[in-house]
Every structure is written in C-alpha cells, then in structure tokens.
Coordinates of C-alpha atoms in Angstrom, one line a residue:
M30 CA 3.5 21.4 -15.2
P31 CA 1.1 23.8 -13.4
S32 CA 1.4 27.5 -13.9
C33 CA 2.5 29.8 -11.1
S34 CA -1.1 30.9 -10.5
E35 CA -2.3 27.3 -10.5
A36 CA 0.3 26.3 -8.0
R37 CA -0.6 29.2 -5.7
S38 CA -4.3 28.3 -6.0
S39 CA -3.5 24.7 -5.0
L40 CA -1.6 25.8 -1.9
L41 CA -4.4 28.2 -0.9
S42 CA -6.8 25.3 -1.2
L43 CA -4.7 23.3 1.2
L44 CA -4.4 26.2 3.7
R45 CA -8.2 26.7 3.7
G46 CA -8.6 23.0 4.4
V47 CA -6.3 23.3 7.4
E48 CA -8.3 26.4 8.6
H49 CA -11.5 24.3 8.3
F50 CA -9.9 21.5 10.3
N51 CA -8.7 23.9 13.0
T52 CA -12.0 25.7 13.4
E53 CA -14.6 22.9 12.7
I54 CA -13.2 19.4 12.7
F55 CA -10.7 19.5 15.6
P56 CA -13.1 21.0 18.1
A57 CA -15.7 18.4 17.3
K58 CA -13.2 15.6 18.0
K59 CA -11.2 17.2 20.7
E60 CA -11.3 14.2 23.1
L61 CA -10.0 11.9 20.4
F62 CA -7.0 14.1 19.6
A63 CA -6.3 14.6 23.3
S64 CA -5.9 10.8 23.7
L65 CA -3.8 10.6 20.5
A66 CA -1.5 13.3 21.8
K67 CA -0.4 10.9 24.5
G68 CA 0.9 8.2 22.1
Q69 CA -0.1 5.8 19.4
A70 CA -1.1 2.1 19.5
P71 CA -2.1 1.1 15.9
E72 CA -3.1 -2.4 15.3
A73 CA -1.9 -2.7 11.7
L74 CA 0.9 -1.6 9.4
F75 CA -0.7 -0.7 6.1
I76 CA 1.7 -0.6 3.1
A77 CA 0.1 1.3 0.2
C78 CA 1.1 3.0 -3.0
A79 CA 1.7 6.7 -2.8
D80 CA -1.0 7.2 -5.5
S81 CA -3.2 10.1 -4.5
R82 CA -6.4 8.1 -5.2
I83 CA -5.7 5.6 -2.4
N84 CA -7.0 6.5 1.1
P85 CA -6.1 3.6 3.6
N86 CA -8.3 5.0 6.4
L87 CA -11.3 5.5 4.0
I88 CA -11.2 2.0 2.5
T89 CA -10.8 0.3 5.9
Q90 CA -13.2 2.6 7.7
T91 CA -10.6 3.4 10.4
G92 CA -9.7 6.7 12.0
P93 CA -6.6 8.5 13.3
G94 CA -4.3 6.3 15.3
D95 CA -5.7 3.0 13.9
L96 CA -3.2 2.4 11.1
F97 CA 0.5 2.9 10.9
I98 CA 0.7 3.8 7.2
L99 CA 3.8 3.3 5.0
R100 CA 3.4 4.7 1.4
N101 CA 5.8 4.7 -1.5
I102 CA 5.9 4.3 -5.3
G103 CA 4.4 0.9 -6.1
N104 CA 3.8 -0.3 -2.4
L105 CA 7.3 -1.9 -2.4
V106 CA 9.2 -3.6 0.4
P107 CA 12.8 -4.3 -0.5
A108 CA 14.1 -7.7 0.8
Y109 CA 16.0 -7.3 4.0
G110 CA 19.5 -6.1 3.4
E111 CA 18.9 -5.0 -0.2
M112 CA 18.0 -1.4 0.5
L113 CA 18.1 -0.7 4.2
G114 CA 16.4 2.6 4.8
G115 CA 13.0 4.2 5.3
V116 CA 10.9 1.2 4.4
S117 CA 12.9 -1.3 6.4
S118 CA 13.1 0.9 9.5
A119 CA 9.3 1.5 9.3
V120 CA 8.6 -2.2 9.2
E121 CA 10.9 -2.9 12.1
Y122 CA 9.5 0.0 14.1
A123 CA 5.9 -1.0 13.4
V124 CA 6.5 -4.6 14.6
L125 CA 9.0 -4.2 17.4
G126 CA 8.3 -0.6 18.6
L127 CA 4.5 -0.4 18.1
G128 CA 3.6 -4.1 18.3
V129 CA 1.3 -4.2 15.3
S130 CA -0.4 -7.6 14.8
T131 CA -1.2 -7.3 11.1
I132 CA 0.7 -6.1 8.0
I133 CA -1.3 -5.4 4.9
V134 CA 0.3 -4.8 1.5
C135 CA -2.3 -3.1 -0.8
G136 CA -1.9 -2.8 -4.6
H137 CA -4.4 -1.1 -6.8
S138 CA -5.8 -0.7 -10.3
D139 CA -4.4 1.7 -12.9
C140 CA -1.1 1.9 -10.9
G141 CA 1.4 4.2 -12.6
A142 CA 4.3 2.3 -11.1
M143 CA 3.2 -1.0 -12.5
K144 CA 2.6 0.6 -15.9
A145 CA 6.1 2.0 -15.8
L146 CA 7.5 -1.4 -14.7
M147 CA 5.9 -3.1 -17.8
E148 CA 6.7 -0.3 -20.3
P149 CA 9.6 1.8 -18.9
E150 CA 10.3 3.8 -22.1
K151 CA 6.7 4.6 -22.8
N152 CA 6.1 5.8 -19.3
G153 CA 9.2 8.1 -19.1
L154 CA 11.4 6.1 -16.8
D155 CA 14.5 7.2 -18.8
K156 CA 13.9 10.7 -17.2
M157 CA 13.4 9.2 -13.7
P158 CA 16.5 7.2 -12.8
T159 CA 15.6 7.1 -9.1
V160 CA 12.2 5.6 -9.8
R161 CA 13.7 3.1 -12.3
K162 CA 16.1 1.9 -9.6
W163 CA 13.4 1.7 -7.0
L164 CA 11.2 -0.4 -9.3
R165 CA 13.8 -3.1 -9.5
N166 CA 12.2 -4.4 -6.2
A167 CA 9.3 -5.4 -8.4
E168 CA 11.2 -7.0 -11.3
A169 CA 10.1 -10.6 -10.4
A170 CA 6.5 -9.5 -10.6
R171 CA 7.1 -8.1 -14.1
A172 CA 8.7 -11.4 -15.2
A173 CA 5.7 -13.4 -13.9
T174 CA 3.3 -11.1 -15.7
L175 CA 5.2 -11.3 -19.0
H176 CA 4.8 -15.1 -18.8
T177 CA 1.0 -14.6 -19.0
F178 CA 0.8 -11.5 -21.2
T179 CA 3.6 -12.0 -23.7
G180 CA 3.4 -9.6 -26.6
E181 CA 0.2 -7.9 -25.6
D182 CA -0.3 -4.2 -25.0
V183 CA -0.4 -3.1 -21.4
G184 CA -4.1 -2.7 -20.7
P185 CA -6.1 -2.9 -17.4
A186 CA -5.9 -6.7 -17.2
T187 CA -2.1 -6.6 -17.5
V188 CA -1.8 -3.8 -15.0
R189 CA -4.0 -5.8 -12.6
C190 CA -2.0 -8.9 -13.1
V191 CA 1.4 -7.3 -12.4
A192 CA -0.1 -5.4 -9.4
E193 CA -1.3 -8.6 -7.9
Q194 CA 2.0 -10.4 -8.6
N195 CA 3.8 -7.4 -7.0
V196 CA 1.7 -7.6 -3.8
L197 CA 2.6 -11.3 -3.5
L198 CA 6.2 -10.5 -4.2
Q199 CA 6.3 -7.8 -1.5
L200 CA 4.8 -10.2 1.0
A201 CA 7.6 -12.6 0.3
H202 CA 10.1 -9.8 0.8
L203 CA 8.5 -8.9 4.1
R204 CA 9.2 -12.4 5.3
T205 CA 12.9 -11.8 5.0
H206 CA 12.8 -9.1 7.6
P207 CA 13.9 -10.4 11.0
A208 CA 11.2 -8.6 13.0
V209 CA 8.5 -10.0 10.7
A210 CA 10.0 -13.5 10.7
A211 CA 10.1 -13.6 14.5
G212 CA 6.4 -12.4 14.7
L213 CA 5.3 -15.0 12.2
A214 CA 7.1 -17.7 14.1
K215 CA 5.5 -16.7 17.4
G216 CA 2.0 -16.5 15.8
T217 CA 1.6 -12.8 16.9
L218 CA 1.8 -11.3 13.4
F219 CA -0.4 -11.9 10.3
L220 CA 0.4 -10.8 6.7
Q221 CA -2.2 -10.2 4.0
G222 CA -2.1 -8.9 0.5
W223 CA -5.0 -6.9 -1.0
F224 CA -5.9 -5.5 -4.4
Y225 CA -8.1 -2.4 -4.6
D226 CA -10.1 -1.6 -7.8
I227 CA -10.5 2.1 -7.7
G228 CA -13.4 2.2 -10.2
S229 CA -15.6 -0.4 -8.5
G230 CA -14.4 0.1 -5.0
E231 CA -13.9 -3.7 -4.7
I232 CA -11.1 -5.0 -2.5
T233 CA -10.0 -8.6 -2.9
V234 CA -7.5 -10.6 -0.8
L235 CA -4.7 -12.4 -2.5
D236 CA -4.1 -16.0 -1.3
E237 CA -0.3 -16.6 -1.1
Q238 CA -0.8 -20.4 -1.5
T239 CA -3.0 -20.4 -4.6
R240 CA -2.0 -17.0 -5.8
K241 CA -5.6 -16.3 -6.6
S242 CA -7.8 -13.4 -5.4
L243 CA -10.7 -14.0 -2.9
P244 CA -13.7 -11.9 -2.1
I245 CA -13.5 -10.1 1.3
K246 CA -16.7 -12.0 2.4
T247 CA -15.1 -15.4 1.7
V248 CA -12.0 -14.5 3.7
I249 CA -14.1 -13.1 6.6
T250 CA -16.1 -16.4 6.7
Q251 CA -12.9 -18.5 6.6
M252 CA -11.3 -16.5 9.5
E253 CA -14.5 -16.6 11.6
E254 CA -14.7 -20.4 11.2
K255 CA -11.1 -20.8 12.4
S256 CA -11.8 -18.6 15.4
A257 CA -15.0 -20.6 16.4

C-alpha cells in the first residue's frame, strides 16, 4: 500500500496532467472537441481488461470518439441473463443506441485476472470475494486450459493459453445477448477476438472456428479478398 505522501504525489501528478491538457492539448484540438461535444458516433465497441497497461486507443491508433470502450477485470462478458448489469447494458447500448458495427474482445499477456483464475489461493482471491465471484464468468476457459497444462506451474504460456481461451469464451457469451444476436443475423455486426502481447506489442486475431491465433496481416488480407 502507498504511504500518505506517495498517494498525495500521485494525485498531484494527475492534476498536473489535467492542467497540461487544459492549457496545451485542448486548445490545439479545439475543433475536434467542439464536434465531440455534440454527440458520439463510435464505430466499434472495444471490450478490454481494466489492466493499466492496456490502452485501446493507442494500440488501434484511434482518437477520442472512435471507440466505445468497456473495461473490467479480465475483459469478461457474462452470458445474457447471468449477471444483468453494467456490462450487459453497455453492450446493449453500444449496439442499439450507438449502432456500432464491430465488437472487439481483447485479452492480453501477463493478465492478473487469468493468473488468479488459474491459481486463486496463490493470487489472493480468498481476500477478494467479489473478484472471485466475477471470475466465474471465465471458468470454462480455465477448464479448457487445464486440459492442456495439467500439473504445470502457471507461467507465461499458461497465462496466454487461458487468456486466449477466455477471449473465445466471451465471444460465445456475447452471442447470447439479444442485441448482438440480431445484429449478427442481419449482417450489420462483426465480432472479433484479439490477444495483445504487452512485451512485443504484437496483436493476433483469434479464429473462432479453428481456435488458433492469426497474424493481423493475414486477417487483413483475408478481409480485403472478401471485399474485392
């Protein structure tokens, strides 16, 4: 836990950042923010982990107003009816209220939620009952991973495996949401799962059919060929 002086220093750093935004950044992009003040029209819903190392706008090279971002522990989407609340309402609003055409679920390397899912006692879940209950929405991903990594210590490869299995699971959960199901049936909505390796910066796309990861370049080529 940070000391009182460290906490004060952290808050001061944030406030100085806001001051810099107000005096330097905002004036330079005044027209952009003036247009955003009138409303939002994002093209995609981006579901990411709350991990502080993940920056959806940075990795997609998008700006304010481009993404409707939903973040939580483990980038989870409870199946419809299981835990109706913030996540379900955000998905529904993004699709029906904002008319997004794409939903991305993005998992990542070294994910604390996935580590806790695999080794709950070692990662202190006994002291975090709310987190433990939330991670039940990823239990099937844990089971799939244990089939591959039975008896092994939870290292980077295991964490990546469970994170990828979790992304595929959450895509399946998304398909149970009425708004998503309707958009998919009409062909106006696309779902895609990503895995982001923090250390290398590499992002791969997870194929729901083969359950394998594909390079971004390959997926772009495939999509361009279909559009031609």
